[in-house]
Amino acid sequence: MFELVDSAPQSAVIKVIGVGGGGGNAVRHMIDHQVDGVDFICANTDAQALSDISSKTCAAVGLGITKGLGAGANPEVVARGFGRQGPYC
């Protein structure tokens, strides 16, 4: 038998991870609209795009490959930027 307990603390942790330009735009939109109770994280090969996002956690990936200029929508460059071998999926 189950008993509902209303006094139990709720401790859900919600993290939204935006990857690439589209993911960064989505995170920026949520931050601009003051979505509460969410931790935002952004990752992009384009360092300039990350500078426009006020997320506490941003990661510029693949700087050694892209020099921070983005991957040009090339999934192989993105995969190398994230340190993966083989097809990017």
Coordinates of C-alpha atoms in Angstrom, one line a residue:
M1 CA 0.0 0.0 0.0
F2 CA 1.3 3.5 -0.9
E3 CA 0.9 6.6 1.3
L4 CA 1.1 10.1 -0.2
V5 CA 3.4 12.4 1.8
D6 CA 3.1 16.0 0.9
S7 CA 5.9 17.1 3.2
A8 CA 8.5 15.2 1.3
P9 CA 11.1 17.6 -0.2
Q10 CA 11.3 17.7 -4.0
S11 CA 14.8 17.9 -5.2
A12 CA 14.7 17.5 -8.9
V13 CA 17.7 18.9 -10.8
I14 CA 17.0 20.1 -14.3
K15 CA 19.8 20.9 -16.7
V16 CA 19.3 22.2 -20.2
I17 CA 22.3 21.6 -22.5
G18 CA 22.4 23.6 -25.7
V19 CA 24.8 22.4 -28.3
G20 CA 25.8 24.4 -31.4
G21 CA 24.1 27.5 -32.7
G22 CA 20.5 26.2 -32.4
G23 CA 21.1 24.9 -28.9
G24 CA 22.6 28.2 -27.9
N25 CA 19.7 30.1 -29.4
A26 CA 17.3 27.9 -27.4
V27 CA 19.2 28.5 -24.2
R28 CA 19.4 32.2 -24.8
H29 CA 15.7 32.4 -25.3
M30 CA 15.0 30.5 -22.1
I31 CA 17.4 32.8 -20.1
D32 CA 15.8 35.9 -21.7
H33 CA 12.4 34.7 -20.6
Q34 CA 13.7 34.0 -17.1
V35 CA 13.0 30.3 -16.9
D36 CA 13.6 29.4 -13.2
G37 CA 14.9 26.3 -11.6
V38 CA 17.0 25.3 -14.5
D39 CA 20.8 25.1 -14.9
F40 CA 21.9 26.1 -18.4
I41 CA 25.0 24.7 -20.2
C42 CA 26.2 25.6 -23.7
A43 CA 28.8 24.0 -25.9
N44 CA 29.8 25.3 -29.3
T45 CA 32.8 25.2 -31.6
D46 CA 32.1 29.0 -32.3
A47 CA 33.6 30.9 -29.3
Q48 CA 32.0 34.2 -30.4
A49 CA 28.6 32.6 -30.3
L50 CA 29.2 31.6 -26.7
S51 CA 30.1 35.1 -25.7
D52 CA 26.6 36.2 -26.5
I53 CA 25.0 33.8 -24.0
S54 CA 24.8 34.6 -20.3
S55 CA 24.8 31.0 -19.2
K56 CA 27.0 30.3 -16.2
T57 CA 28.5 27.3 -17.9
C58 CA 29.8 27.5 -21.5
A59 CA 32.3 25.2 -23.2
A60 CA 34.2 26.2 -26.3
V61 CA 35.0 22.8 -27.9
G62 CA 37.5 22.0 -30.6
L63 CA 39.5 25.2 -30.3
G64 CA 42.6 23.5 -31.6
I65 CA 40.8 22.4 -34.7
T66 CA 38.4 25.4 -35.4
K67 CA 40.4 28.2 -33.8
G68 CA 37.1 29.2 -32.2
L69 CA 35.6 30.0 -35.5
G70 CA 33.0 27.2 -35.7
A71 CA 32.7 24.0 -37.6
G72 CA 30.9 25.3 -40.7
A73 CA 28.1 22.7 -40.1
N74 CA 30.6 19.9 -40.8
P75 CA 29.7 17.0 -38.4
E76 CA 33.2 15.5 -38.8
V77 CA 34.8 18.6 -37.5
V78 CA 32.4 18.7 -34.6
A79 CA 33.1 15.1 -33.8
R80 CA 36.9 15.8 -33.8
G81 CA 36.2 18.8 -31.6
F82 CA 34.5 16.7 -29.0
G83 CA 37.4 14.2 -29.2
R84 CA 35.4 11.4 -31.0
Q85 CA 36.5 9.1 -33.8
G86 CA 34.2 7.8 -36.5
P87 CA 30.8 9.0 -37.6
Y88 CA 29.1 11.7 -35.6
C89 CA 25.6 11.0 -34.5

